[in-house]
Amino acid sequence: MESKITEVYQNAPVEGKETECEKVSKLLDLVIDGEATSEDQQYFKHHIEDCVSCFESHQKQKLLKGLVCGHLKRVIVPESLALSIKAKIQKTL
Amino acid sequence: MSERTGKQLSKEEKDARFEAELLPVLDPLYNFAYRLTLDEDDANDLVQETYLKAYRFFDYFEQGTNAKAWLFRILKNSFINEFRKKSKQPAKVDYSEVEGYYNSEDVEGESGVATTTDMRTESVQDLIGDEVASALNALPVDFRTVIILCDLEGFTYEEMAKILDIPIGTVRSRLHRARNSLKEKLEKYAKSMGYNSNEI
């Protein structure tokens, strides 16, 4: 559900706020992937405390990453594979 | 290969070291191969080919360095070559891909992200898993690759840049586009299931 606060932010972007949001959106993947510097992380964290729309983007992106790492089923390695690799290697000089 | 200087291991020693260092990567490597080829037999062949190549160039591998990234890189290059073969272009094997590839950085860059879905039942979990898989499989292979490397295998951007032979900036932008594309596909699905797209 779209919250009313979000709409307020979206409909009335303050000019300074907008550039801050842009900066934060560029940091989004870095933060999610643990690649942001601690300075950037602080900046990001501080911003999303106040900005609902960036907070929501962050939640969404985290969820997306969680869907891949938490829900994608791993395929089971056939038992014969390790054996056949070992056998081939033993024959290789 | 025989003229290489330096400490010579006996074949038994080399094999033992090879198995101890590289075989533990079999599971993630096979999963990567499967997600690239989307076929179990092809994944099997690709993984075997990767290990044989790694064996031939094992002397170049520095013990204790990032075995996982090294093998992923060999596999990804083999996959590309395999595609060249299939499209009947001359298959040029570039052995420089495995030479001199060292990574002194730490092995695992896990950036654990908790799953935050609210759905609890087993069958819903399965359903989500299947949907994520088909959305992912529908992405172009370059997009699929970065998402798997980053989100499933937890490689750092730097490791991904080395595995894929592209600058870190390209890793970032490709990952960003890949995620947008995946999000779009999953949002469509969520809508069709009656969820508000904002929840995904």
PDB file of C-alpha atoms in Angstrom:
ATOM      1  CA  MET A   1       0.000   0.000   0.000  1.00  0.00           C
ATOM      2  CA  GLU A   2       1.258   3.419  -0.918  1.00  0.00           C
ATOM      3  CA  SER A   3       1.445   5.446   2.216  1.00  0.00           C
ATOM      4  CA  LYS A   4       0.236   9.009   2.381  1.00  0.00           C
ATOM      5  CA  ILE A   5       3.580  10.246   3.579  1.00  0.00           C
ATOM      6  CA  THR A   6       5.214   8.818   0.465  1.00  0.00           C
ATOM      7  CA  GLU A   7       2.785  10.692  -1.713  1.00  0.00           C
ATOM      8  CA  VAL A   8       3.554  13.895   0.077  1.00  0.00           C
ATOM      9  CA  TYR A   9       7.248  13.362  -0.552  1.00  0.00           C
ATOM     10  CA  GLN A  10       6.709  12.398  -4.134  1.00  0.00           C
ATOM     11  CA  ASN A  11       4.413  15.238  -4.929  1.00  0.00           C
ATOM     12  CA  ALA A  12       6.421  17.947  -3.292  1.00  0.00           C
ATOM     13  CA  PRO A  13      10.113  17.306  -3.702  1.00  0.00           C
ATOM     14  CA  VAL A  14      12.226  19.963  -2.110  1.00  0.00           C
ATOM     15  CA  GLU A  15      15.085  20.856  -4.379  1.00  0.00           C
ATOM     16  CA  GLY A  16      17.884  20.030  -1.975  1.00  0.00           C
ATOM     17  CA  LYS A  17      16.093  16.912  -0.889  1.00  0.00           C
ATOM     18  CA  GLU A  18      15.894  15.661  -4.436  1.00  0.00           C
ATOM     19  CA  THR A  19      19.635  15.657  -5.005  1.00  0.00           C
ATOM     20  CA  GLU A  20      20.087  13.935  -1.701  1.00  0.00           C
ATOM     21  CA  CYS A  21      17.635  11.251  -2.811  1.00  0.00           C
ATOM     22  CA  GLU A  22      19.524  10.848  -6.040  1.00  0.00           C
ATOM     23  CA  LYS A  23      22.746  10.382  -4.176  1.00  0.00           C
ATOM     24  CA  VAL A  24      21.112   7.855  -1.899  1.00  0.00           C
ATOM     25  CA  SER A  25      19.646   5.941  -4.804  1.00  0.00           C
ATOM     26  CA  LYS A  26      23.111   5.629  -6.315  1.00  0.00           C
ATOM     27  CA  LEU A  27      24.357   4.210  -3.023  1.00  0.00           C
ATOM     28  CA  LEU A  28      21.527   1.724  -2.774  1.00  0.00           C
ATOM     29  CA  ASP A  29      23.199  -1.273  -4.411  1.00  0.00           C
ATOM     30  CA  LEU A  30      26.499  -0.566  -2.687  1.00  0.00           C
ATOM     31  CA  VAL A  31      24.798  -0.526   0.689  1.00  0.00           C
ATOM     32  CA  ILE A  32      22.775  -3.670  -0.001  1.00  0.00           C
ATOM     33  CA  ASP A  33      25.876  -5.514  -1.193  1.00  0.00           C
ATOM     34  CA  GLY A  34      28.050  -4.402   1.684  1.00  0.00           C
ATOM     35  CA  GLU A  35      30.320  -2.410  -0.631  1.00  0.00           C
ATOM     36  CA  ALA A  36      29.666   1.104   0.657  1.00  0.00           C
ATOM     37  CA  THR A  37      32.245   2.915   2.755  1.00  0.00           C
ATOM     38  CA  SER A  38      31.275   3.453   6.370  1.00  0.00           C
ATOM     39  CA  GLU A  39      30.899   7.146   5.592  1.00  0.00           C
ATOM     40  CA  ASP A  40      28.429   6.402   2.797  1.00  0.00           C
ATOM     41  CA  GLN A  41      26.615   3.927   4.983  1.00  0.00           C
ATOM     42  CA  GLN A  42      26.149   6.555   7.657  1.00  0.00           C
ATOM     43  CA  TYR A  43      24.912   9.060   5.122  1.00  0.00           C
ATOM     44  CA  PHE A  44      22.505   6.503   3.700  1.00  0.00           C
ATOM     45  CA  LYS A  45      21.207   5.413   7.073  1.00  0.00           C
ATOM     46  CA  HIS A  46      20.698   8.957   8.195  1.00  0.00           C
ATOM     47  CA  HIS A  47      18.791   9.859   5.043  1.00  0.00           C
ATOM     48  CA  ILE A  48      16.383   6.934   5.075  1.00  0.00           C
ATOM     49  CA  GLU A  49      15.435   7.725   8.645  1.00  0.00           C
ATOM     50  CA  ASP A  50      13.738  10.825   7.328  1.00  0.00           C
ATOM     51  CA  CYS A  51      12.809   9.943   3.774  1.00  0.00           C
ATOM     52  CA  VAL A  52      10.007   7.468   3.370  1.00  0.00           C
ATOM     53  CA  SER A  53      10.440   6.993  -0.341  1.00  0.00           C
ATOM     54  CA  CYS A  54      14.137   6.118  -0.059  1.00  0.00           C
ATOM     55  CA  PHE A  55      13.344   3.949   2.937  1.00  0.00           C
ATOM     56  CA  GLU A  56      10.883   2.027   0.795  1.00  0.00           C
ATOM     57  CA  SER A  57      13.304   1.658  -2.101  1.00  0.00           C
ATOM     58  CA  HIS A  58      15.808   0.248   0.338  1.00  0.00           C
ATOM     59  CA  GLN A  59      13.274  -2.238   1.683  1.00  0.00           C
ATOM     60  CA  LYS A  60      12.340  -3.315  -1.824  1.00  0.00           C
ATOM     61  CA  GLN A  61      15.897  -3.808  -2.944  1.00  0.00           C
ATOM     62  CA  LYS A  62      16.703  -5.784   0.183  1.00  0.00           C
ATOM     63  CA  LEU A  63      13.686  -7.954  -0.433  1.00  0.00           C
ATOM     64  CA  LEU A  64      14.749  -8.573  -4.015  1.00  0.00           C
ATOM     65  CA  LYS A  65      18.197  -9.679  -2.953  1.00  0.00           C
ATOM     66  CA  GLY A  66      16.637 -11.830  -0.249  1.00  0.00           C
ATOM     67  CA  LEU A  67      14.403 -13.509  -2.818  1.00  0.00           C
ATOM     68  CA  VAL A  68      17.420 -14.639  -4.798  1.00  0.00           C
ATOM     69  CA  CYS A  69      19.639 -15.728  -1.944  1.00  0.00           C
ATOM     70  CA  GLY A  70      16.869 -17.130   0.197  1.00  0.00           C
ATOM     71  CA  HIS A  71      14.450 -18.687  -2.243  1.00  0.00           C
ATOM     72  CA  LEU A  72      16.344 -19.809  -5.289  1.00  0.00           C
ATOM     73  CA  LYS A  73      16.724 -23.539  -4.905  1.00  0.00           C
ATOM     74  CA  ARG A  74      20.187 -24.954  -5.237  1.00  0.00           C
ATOM     75  CA  VAL A  75      20.566 -27.860  -7.585  1.00  0.00           C
ATOM     76  CA  ILE A  76      22.051 -31.031  -6.185  1.00  0.00           C
ATOM     77  CA  VAL A  77      25.392 -32.067  -7.576  1.00  0.00           C
ATOM     78  CA  PRO A  78      25.221 -35.552  -9.080  1.00  0.00           C
ATOM     79  CA  GLU A  79      27.191 -37.969  -6.909  1.00  0.00           C
ATOM     80  CA  SER A  80      29.112 -39.288  -9.865  1.00  0.00           C
ATOM     81  CA  LEU A  81      30.557 -35.891 -10.754  1.00  0.00           C
ATOM     82  CA  ALA A  82      33.268 -35.677  -8.097  1.00  0.00           C
ATOM     83  CA  LEU A  83      34.270 -39.263  -8.799  1.00  0.00           C
ATOM     84  CA  SER A  84      34.536 -38.759 -12.509  1.00  0.00           C
ATOM     85  CA  ILE A  85      36.583 -35.577 -12.025  1.00  0.00           C
ATOM     86  CA  LYS A  86      38.957 -37.459  -9.735  1.00  0.00           C
ATOM     87  CA  ALA A  87      39.206 -40.336 -12.192  1.00  0.00           C
ATOM     88  CA  LYS A  88      39.982 -38.034 -15.111  1.00  0.00           C
ATOM     89  CA  ILE A  89      42.587 -36.191 -13.120  1.00  0.00           C
ATOM     90  CA  GLN A  90      44.338 -39.360 -12.101  1.00  0.00           C
ATOM     91  CA  LYS A  91      44.699 -40.253 -15.759  1.00  0.00           C
ATOM     92  CA  THR A  92      46.051 -36.819 -16.635  1.00  0.00           C
ATOM     93  CA  LEU A  93      49.779 -36.337 -16.434  1.00  0.00           C
TER      94      LEU A  93
ATOM     95  CA  MET B   1      53.960 -28.102 -18.986  1.00  0.00           C
ATOM     96  CA  SER B   2      56.965 -30.262 -18.089  1.00  0.00           C
ATOM     97  CA  GLU B   3      59.572 -27.565 -18.552  1.00  0.00           C
ATOM     98  CA  ARG B   4      58.208 -25.485 -15.730  1.00  0.00           C
ATOM     99  CA  THR B   5      60.825 -24.735 -13.149  1.00  0.00           C
ATOM    100  CA  GLY B   6      60.346 -24.531  -9.436  1.00  0.00           C
ATOM    101  CA  LYS B   7      59.321 -26.996  -6.825  1.00  0.00           C
ATOM    102  CA  GLN B   8      58.037 -30.145  -8.431  1.00  0.00           C
ATOM    103  CA  LEU B   9      55.377 -32.036  -6.584  1.00  0.00           C
ATOM    104  CA  SER B  10      54.858 -35.702  -7.148  1.00  0.00           C
ATOM    105  CA  LYS B  11      51.672 -36.509  -8.946  1.00  0.00           C
ATOM    106  CA  GLU B  12      50.168 -37.878  -5.761  1.00  0.00           C
ATOM    107  CA  GLU B  13      50.993 -34.699  -3.866  1.00  0.00           C
ATOM    108  CA  LYS B  14      49.641 -32.529  -6.627  1.00  0.00           C
ATOM    109  CA  ASP B  15      46.424 -34.530  -6.867  1.00  0.00           C
ATOM    110  CA  ALA B  16      45.919 -34.434  -3.127  1.00  0.00           C
ATOM    111  CA  ARG B  17      46.446 -30.691  -3.035  1.00  0.00           C
ATOM    112  CA  PHE B  18      44.191 -30.180  -6.017  1.00  0.00           C
ATOM    113  CA  GLU B  19      41.385 -32.155  -4.452  1.00  0.00           C
ATOM    114  CA  ALA B  20      41.747 -30.474  -1.079  1.00  0.00           C
ATOM    115  CA  GLU B  21      41.826 -26.950  -2.480  1.00  0.00           C
ATOM    116  CA  LEU B  22      39.480 -27.097  -5.434  1.00  0.00           C
ATOM    117  CA  LEU B  23      36.951 -29.862  -4.942  1.00  0.00           C
ATOM    118  CA  PRO B  24      35.193 -28.078  -2.052  1.00  0.00           C
ATOM    119  CA  VAL B  25      34.044 -25.529  -4.663  1.00  0.00           C
ATOM    120  CA  LEU B  26      32.220 -28.237  -6.616  1.00  0.00           C
ATOM    121  CA  ASP B  27      28.779 -27.428  -5.257  1.00  0.00           C
ATOM    122  CA  PRO B  28      28.713 -23.677  -6.010  1.00  0.00           C
ATOM    123  CA  LEU B  29      30.506 -24.294  -9.298  1.00  0.00           C
ATOM    124  CA  TYR B  30      27.944 -26.831 -10.448  1.00  0.00           C
ATOM    125  CA  ASN B  31      25.129 -24.511  -9.431  1.00  0.00           C
ATOM    126  CA  PHE B  32      26.708 -21.682 -11.386  1.00  0.00           C
ATOM    127  CA  ALA B  33      27.122 -23.953 -14.415  1.00  0.00           C
ATOM    128  CA  TYR B  34      23.521 -25.029 -14.149  1.00  0.00           C
ATOM    129  CA  ARG B  35      22.252 -21.454 -13.940  1.00  0.00           C
ATOM    130  CA  LEU B  36      24.292 -20.541 -17.006  1.00  0.00           C
ATOM    131  CA  THR B  37      23.402 -23.518 -19.174  1.00  0.00           C
ATOM    132  CA  LEU B  38      19.989 -24.360 -17.674  1.00  0.00           C
ATOM    133  CA  ASP B  39      20.732 -27.968 -18.451  1.00  0.00           C
ATOM    134  CA  GLU B  40      22.072 -30.636 -16.111  1.00  0.00           C
ATOM    135  CA  ASP B  41      24.148 -32.489 -18.691  1.00  0.00           C
ATOM    136  CA  ASP B  42      25.696 -29.295 -20.006  1.00  0.00           C
ATOM    137  CA  ALA B  43      26.428 -28.206 -16.456  1.00  0.00           C
ATOM    138  CA  ASN B  44      28.090 -31.547 -15.820  1.00  0.00           C
ATOM    139  CA  ASP B  45      30.301 -31.228 -18.909  1.00  0.00           C
ATOM    140  CA  LEU B  46      31.155 -27.630 -18.166  1.00  0.00           C
ATOM    141  CA  VAL B  47      32.212 -28.405 -14.611  1.00  0.00           C
ATOM    142  CA  GLN B  48      34.377 -31.336 -15.715  1.00  0.00           C
ATOM    143  CA  GLU B  49      36.019 -29.222 -18.374  1.00  0.00           C
ATOM    144  CA  THR B  50      36.653 -26.510 -15.801  1.00  0.00           C
ATOM    145  CA  TYR B  51      38.348 -28.885 -13.384  1.00  0.00           C
ATOM    146  CA  LEU B  52      40.497 -30.401 -16.113  1.00  0.00           C
ATOM    147  CA  LYS B  53      41.625 -26.966 -17.203  1.00  0.00           C
ATOM    148  CA  ALA B  54      42.276 -26.008 -13.611  1.00  0.00           C
ATOM    149  CA  TYR B  55      44.336 -29.143 -13.197  1.00  0.00           C
ATOM    150  CA  ARG B  56      46.487 -28.324 -16.191  1.00  0.00           C
ATOM    151  CA  PHE B  57      47.133 -24.869 -14.830  1.00  0.00           C
ATOM    152  CA  PHE B  58      47.237 -25.768 -11.191  1.00  0.00           C
ATOM    153  CA  ASP B  59      50.885 -24.741 -10.936  1.00  0.00           C
ATOM    154  CA  TYR B  60      49.768 -21.175 -11.561  1.00  0.00           C
ATOM    155  CA  PHE B  61      47.351 -21.300  -8.703  1.00  0.00           C
ATOM    156  CA  GLU B  62      48.723 -19.954  -5.462  1.00  0.00           C
ATOM    157  CA  GLN B  63      47.807 -22.104  -2.543  1.00  0.00           C
ATOM    158  CA  GLY B  64      45.438 -20.500  -0.114  1.00  0.00           C
ATOM    159  CA  THR B  65      44.228 -17.802  -2.522  1.00  0.00           C
ATOM    160  CA  ASN B  66      40.729 -17.460  -3.823  1.00  0.00           C
ATOM    161  CA  ALA B  67      40.074 -20.885  -5.326  1.00  0.00           C
ATOM    162  CA  LYS B  68      36.390 -20.191  -5.758  1.00  0.00           C
ATOM    163  CA  ALA B  69      36.881 -17.033  -7.814  1.00  0.00           C
ATOM    164  CA  TRP B  70      39.602 -18.710  -9.861  1.00  0.00           C
ATOM    165  CA  LEU B  71      37.377 -21.664 -10.774  1.00  0.00           C
ATOM    166  CA  PHE B  72      34.376 -19.463 -11.482  1.00  0.00           C
ATOM    167  CA  ARG B  73      36.490 -17.463 -13.870  1.00  0.00           C
ATOM    168  CA  ILE B  74      37.686 -20.547 -15.723  1.00  0.00           C
ATOM    169  CA  LEU B  75      34.144 -21.862 -15.922  1.00  0.00           C
ATOM    170  CA  LYS B  76      32.738 -18.621 -17.211  1.00  0.00           C
ATOM    171  CA  ASN B  77      35.396 -18.479 -19.937  1.00  0.00           C
ATOM    172  CA  SER B  78      34.753 -22.094 -20.874  1.00  0.00           C
ATOM    173  CA  PHE B  79      31.083 -21.302 -21.114  1.00  0.00           C
ATOM    174  CA  ILE B  80      31.769 -18.444 -23.505  1.00  0.00           C
ATOM    175  CA  ASN B  81      34.053 -20.635 -25.610  1.00  0.00           C
ATOM    176  CA  GLU B  82      31.449 -23.351 -25.684  1.00  0.00           C
ATOM    177  CA  PHE B  83      28.995 -20.855 -27.086  1.00  0.00           C
ATOM    178  CA  ARG B  84      31.478 -19.798 -29.718  1.00  0.00           C
ATOM    179  CA  LYS B  85      31.805 -23.417 -30.736  1.00  0.00           C
ATOM    180  CA  LYS B  86      28.083 -23.850 -30.940  1.00  0.00           C
ATOM    181  CA  SER B  87      27.746 -20.800 -33.149  1.00  0.00           C
ATOM    182  CA  LYS B  88      30.373 -22.375 -35.442  1.00  0.00           C
ATOM    183  CA  GLN B  89      32.886 -19.651 -34.988  1.00  0.00           C
ATOM    184  CA  PRO B  90      36.471 -20.730 -34.478  1.00  0.00           C
ATOM    185  CA  ALA B  91      36.907 -21.680 -30.861  1.00  0.00           C
ATOM    186  CA  LYS B  92      39.888 -19.813 -29.656  1.00  0.00           C
ATOM    187  CA  VAL B  93      41.035 -21.011 -26.288  1.00  0.00           C
ATOM    188  CA  ASP B  94      42.639 -18.251 -24.391  1.00  0.00           C
ATOM    189  CA  TYR B  95      44.930 -19.770 -21.829  1.00  0.00           C
ATOM    190  CA  SER B  96      45.970 -16.412 -20.507  1.00  0.00           C
ATOM    191  CA  GLU B  97      42.661 -16.532 -18.674  1.00  0.00           C
ATOM    192  CA  VAL B  98      44.059 -18.939 -16.135  1.00  0.00           C
ATOM    193  CA  GLU B  99      47.597 -17.676 -15.947  1.00  0.00           C
ATOM    194  CA  GLY B 100      48.663 -15.227 -13.370  1.00  0.00           C
ATOM    195  CA  TYR B 101      45.260 -14.861 -11.873  1.00  0.00           C
ATOM    196  CA  TYR B 102      45.796 -14.355  -8.211  1.00  0.00           C
ATOM    197  CA  ASN B 103      43.630 -12.772  -5.684  1.00  0.00           C
ATOM    198  CA  SER B 104      45.173 -11.979  -2.368  1.00  0.00           C
ATOM    199  CA  GLU B 105      41.929 -10.730  -0.934  1.00  0.00           C
ATOM    200  CA  ASP B 106      39.987 -12.766   1.545  1.00  0.00           C
ATOM    201  CA  VAL B 107      38.031 -15.659   0.233  1.00  0.00           C
ATOM    202  CA  GLU B 108      34.491 -14.912   1.124  1.00  0.00           C
ATOM    203  CA  GLY B 109      32.778 -11.569   0.856  1.00  0.00           C
ATOM    204  CA  GLU B 110      29.547 -12.566   2.397  1.00  0.00           C
ATOM    205  CA  SER B 111      27.156  -9.742   2.760  1.00  0.00           C
ATOM    206  CA  GLY B 112      24.421 -11.717   4.358  1.00  0.00           C
ATOM    207  CA  VAL B 113      21.012 -10.365   3.706  1.00  0.00           C
ATOM    208  CA  ALA B 114      18.151 -11.866   5.594  1.00  0.00           C
ATOM    209  CA  THR B 115      15.116 -12.921   3.696  1.00  0.00           C
ATOM    210  CA  THR B 116      12.271 -10.740   4.636  1.00  0.00           C
ATOM    211  CA  THR B 117       9.203 -12.298   3.154  1.00  0.00           C
ATOM    212  CA  ASP B 118       6.226 -12.806   5.324  1.00  0.00           C
ATOM    213  CA  MET B 119       5.114 -15.996   3.711  1.00  0.00           C
ATOM    214  CA  ARG B 120       5.614 -18.981   5.883  1.00  0.00           C
ATOM    215  CA  THR B 121       4.161 -22.129   4.467  1.00  0.00           C
ATOM    216  CA  GLU B 122       6.362 -24.578   2.661  1.00  0.00           C
ATOM    217  CA  SER B 123       4.336 -24.575  -0.532  1.00  0.00           C
ATOM    218  CA  VAL B 124       4.348 -20.821  -0.807  1.00  0.00           C
ATOM    219  CA  GLN B 125       8.102 -20.907  -0.283  1.00  0.00           C
ATOM    220  CA  ASP B 126       8.393 -23.381  -3.138  1.00  0.00           C
ATOM    221  CA  LEU B 127       6.167 -21.281  -5.298  1.00  0.00           C
ATOM    222  CA  ILE B 128       8.307 -18.230  -4.682  1.00  0.00           C
ATOM    223  CA  GLY B 129      11.466 -20.203  -5.370  1.00  0.00           C
ATOM    224  CA  ASP B 130      10.106 -21.426  -8.682  1.00  0.00           C
ATOM    225  CA  GLU B 131       9.001 -17.964  -9.650  1.00  0.00           C
ATOM    226  CA  VAL B 132      12.342 -16.417  -8.771  1.00  0.00           C
ATOM    227  CA  ALA B 133      14.058 -19.134 -10.787  1.00  0.00           C
ATOM    228  CA  SER B 134      11.950 -18.600 -13.877  1.00  0.00           C
ATOM    229  CA  ALA B 135      12.266 -14.818 -13.649  1.00  0.00           C
ATOM    230  CA  LEU B 136      16.026 -15.194 -13.322  1.00  0.00           C
ATOM    231  CA  ASN B 137      16.255 -17.714 -16.150  1.00  0.00           C
ATOM    232  CA  ALA B 138      14.383 -15.319 -18.405  1.00  0.00           C
ATOM    233  CA  LEU B 139      17.107 -12.679 -18.004  1.00  0.00           C
ATOM    234  CA  PRO B 140      19.900 -12.328 -20.568  1.00  0.00           C
ATOM    235  CA  VAL B 141      22.863 -14.439 -19.514  1.00  0.00           C
ATOM    236  CA  ASP B 142      25.036 -11.427 -18.590  1.00  0.00           C
ATOM    237  CA  PHE B 143      22.371 -10.174 -16.204  1.00  0.00           C
ATOM    238  CA  ARG B 144      21.743 -13.615 -14.779  1.00  0.00           C
ATOM    239  CA  THR B 145      25.452 -14.044 -14.178  1.00  0.00           C
ATOM    240  CA  VAL B 146      25.965 -10.910 -12.091  1.00  0.00           C
ATOM    241  CA  ILE B 147      22.946 -11.638  -9.947  1.00  0.00           C
ATOM    242  CA  ILE B 148      24.102 -15.173  -9.262  1.00  0.00           C
ATOM    243  CA  LEU B 149      27.650 -14.114  -8.487  1.00  0.00           C
ATOM    244  CA  CYS B 150      26.561 -11.321  -6.200  1.00  0.00           C
ATOM    245  CA  ASP B 151      23.371 -12.445  -4.530  1.00  0.00           C
ATOM    246  CA  LEU B 152      23.728 -16.199  -4.533  1.00  0.00           C
ATOM    247  CA  GLU B 153      27.464 -16.676  -4.198  1.00  0.00           C
ATOM    248  CA  GLY B 154      28.306 -13.528  -2.280  1.00  0.00           C
ATOM    249  CA  PHE B 155      31.257 -12.427  -4.406  1.00  0.00           C
ATOM    250  CA  THR B 156      32.482  -8.880  -3.916  1.00  0.00           C
ATOM    251  CA  TYR B 157      32.391  -6.396  -6.801  1.00  0.00           C
ATOM    252  CA  GLU B 158      36.150  -6.706  -7.078  1.00  0.00           C
ATOM    253  CA  GLU B 159      35.991 -10.477  -7.352  1.00  0.00           C
ATOM    254  CA  MET B 160      33.206 -10.210  -9.898  1.00  0.00           C
ATOM    255  CA  ALA B 161      35.281  -7.803 -11.959  1.00  0.00           C
ATOM    256  CA  LYS B 162      38.082 -10.372 -12.041  1.00  0.00           C
ATOM    257  CA  ILE B 163      35.821 -13.301 -12.808  1.00  0.00           C
ATOM    258  CA  LEU B 164      34.091 -11.459 -15.630  1.00  0.00           C
ATOM    259  CA  ASP B 165      37.056  -9.469 -16.907  1.00  0.00           C
ATOM    260  CA  ILE B 166      35.252  -6.149 -16.738  1.00  0.00           C
ATOM    261  CA  PRO B 167      35.870  -2.964 -14.730  1.00  0.00           C
ATOM    262  CA  ILE B 168      34.160  -2.557 -11.370  1.00  0.00           C
ATOM    263  CA  GLY B 169      32.084   0.299 -12.771  1.00  0.00           C
ATOM    264  CA  THR B 170      30.664  -2.086 -15.349  1.00  0.00           C
ATOM    265  CA  VAL B 171      29.936  -4.646 -12.637  1.00  0.00           C
ATOM    266  CA  ARG B 172      27.938  -2.009 -10.778  1.00  0.00           C
ATOM    267  CA  SER B 173      25.937  -0.779 -13.714  1.00  0.00           C
ATOM    268  CA  ARG B 174      25.270  -4.267 -15.016  1.00  0.00           C
ATOM    269  CA  LEU B 175      24.109  -5.403 -11.603  1.00  0.00           C
ATOM    270  CA  HIS B 176      21.846  -2.392 -11.334  1.00  0.00           C
ATOM    271  CA  ARG B 177      20.234  -3.029 -14.709  1.00  0.00           C
ATOM    272  CA  ALA B 178      19.970  -6.732 -13.980  1.00  0.00           C
ATOM    273  CA  ARG B 179      18.141  -6.079 -10.739  1.00  0.00           C
ATOM    274  CA  ASN B 180      15.758  -3.656 -12.369  1.00  0.00           C
ATOM    275  CA  SER B 181      14.960  -6.211 -14.972  1.00  0.00           C
ATOM    276  CA  LEU B 182      14.441  -8.965 -12.397  1.00  0.00           C
ATOM    277  CA  LYS B 183      12.292  -6.654 -10.303  1.00  0.00           C
ATOM    278  CA  GLU B 184      10.113  -5.896 -13.285  1.00  0.00           C
ATOM    279  CA  LYS B 185       9.504  -9.561 -13.975  1.00  0.00           C
ATOM    280  CA  LEU B 186       8.716 -10.341 -10.357  1.00  0.00           C
ATOM    281  CA  GLU B 187       6.442  -7.349 -10.022  1.00  0.00           C
ATOM    282  CA  LYS B 188       4.394  -8.587 -12.936  1.00  0.00           C
ATOM    283  CA  TYR B 189       4.095 -11.919 -11.204  1.00  0.00           C
ATOM    284  CA  ALA B 190       3.180 -10.348  -7.874  1.00  0.00           C
ATOM    285  CA  LYS B 191       0.455  -8.363  -9.582  1.00  0.00           C
ATOM    286  CA  SER B 192      -0.906 -11.436 -11.268  1.00  0.00           C
ATOM    287  CA  MET B 193      -1.083 -13.072  -7.843  1.00  0.00           C
ATOM    288  CA  GLY B 194      -2.994 -10.135  -6.483  1.00  0.00           C
ATOM    289  CA  TYR B 195      -0.208  -8.517  -4.502  1.00  0.00           C
ATOM    290  CA  ASN B 196       0.463  -4.875  -4.641  1.00  0.00           C
ATOM    291  CA  SER B 197       3.676  -4.344  -6.576  1.00  0.00           C
ATOM    292  CA  ASN B 198       4.961  -2.238  -3.702  1.00  0.00           C
ATOM    293  CA  GLU B 199       5.346  -5.343  -1.628  1.00  0.00           C
ATOM    294  CA  ILE B 200       7.962  -6.801  -3.903  1.00  0.00           C
TER     295      ILE B 200
END
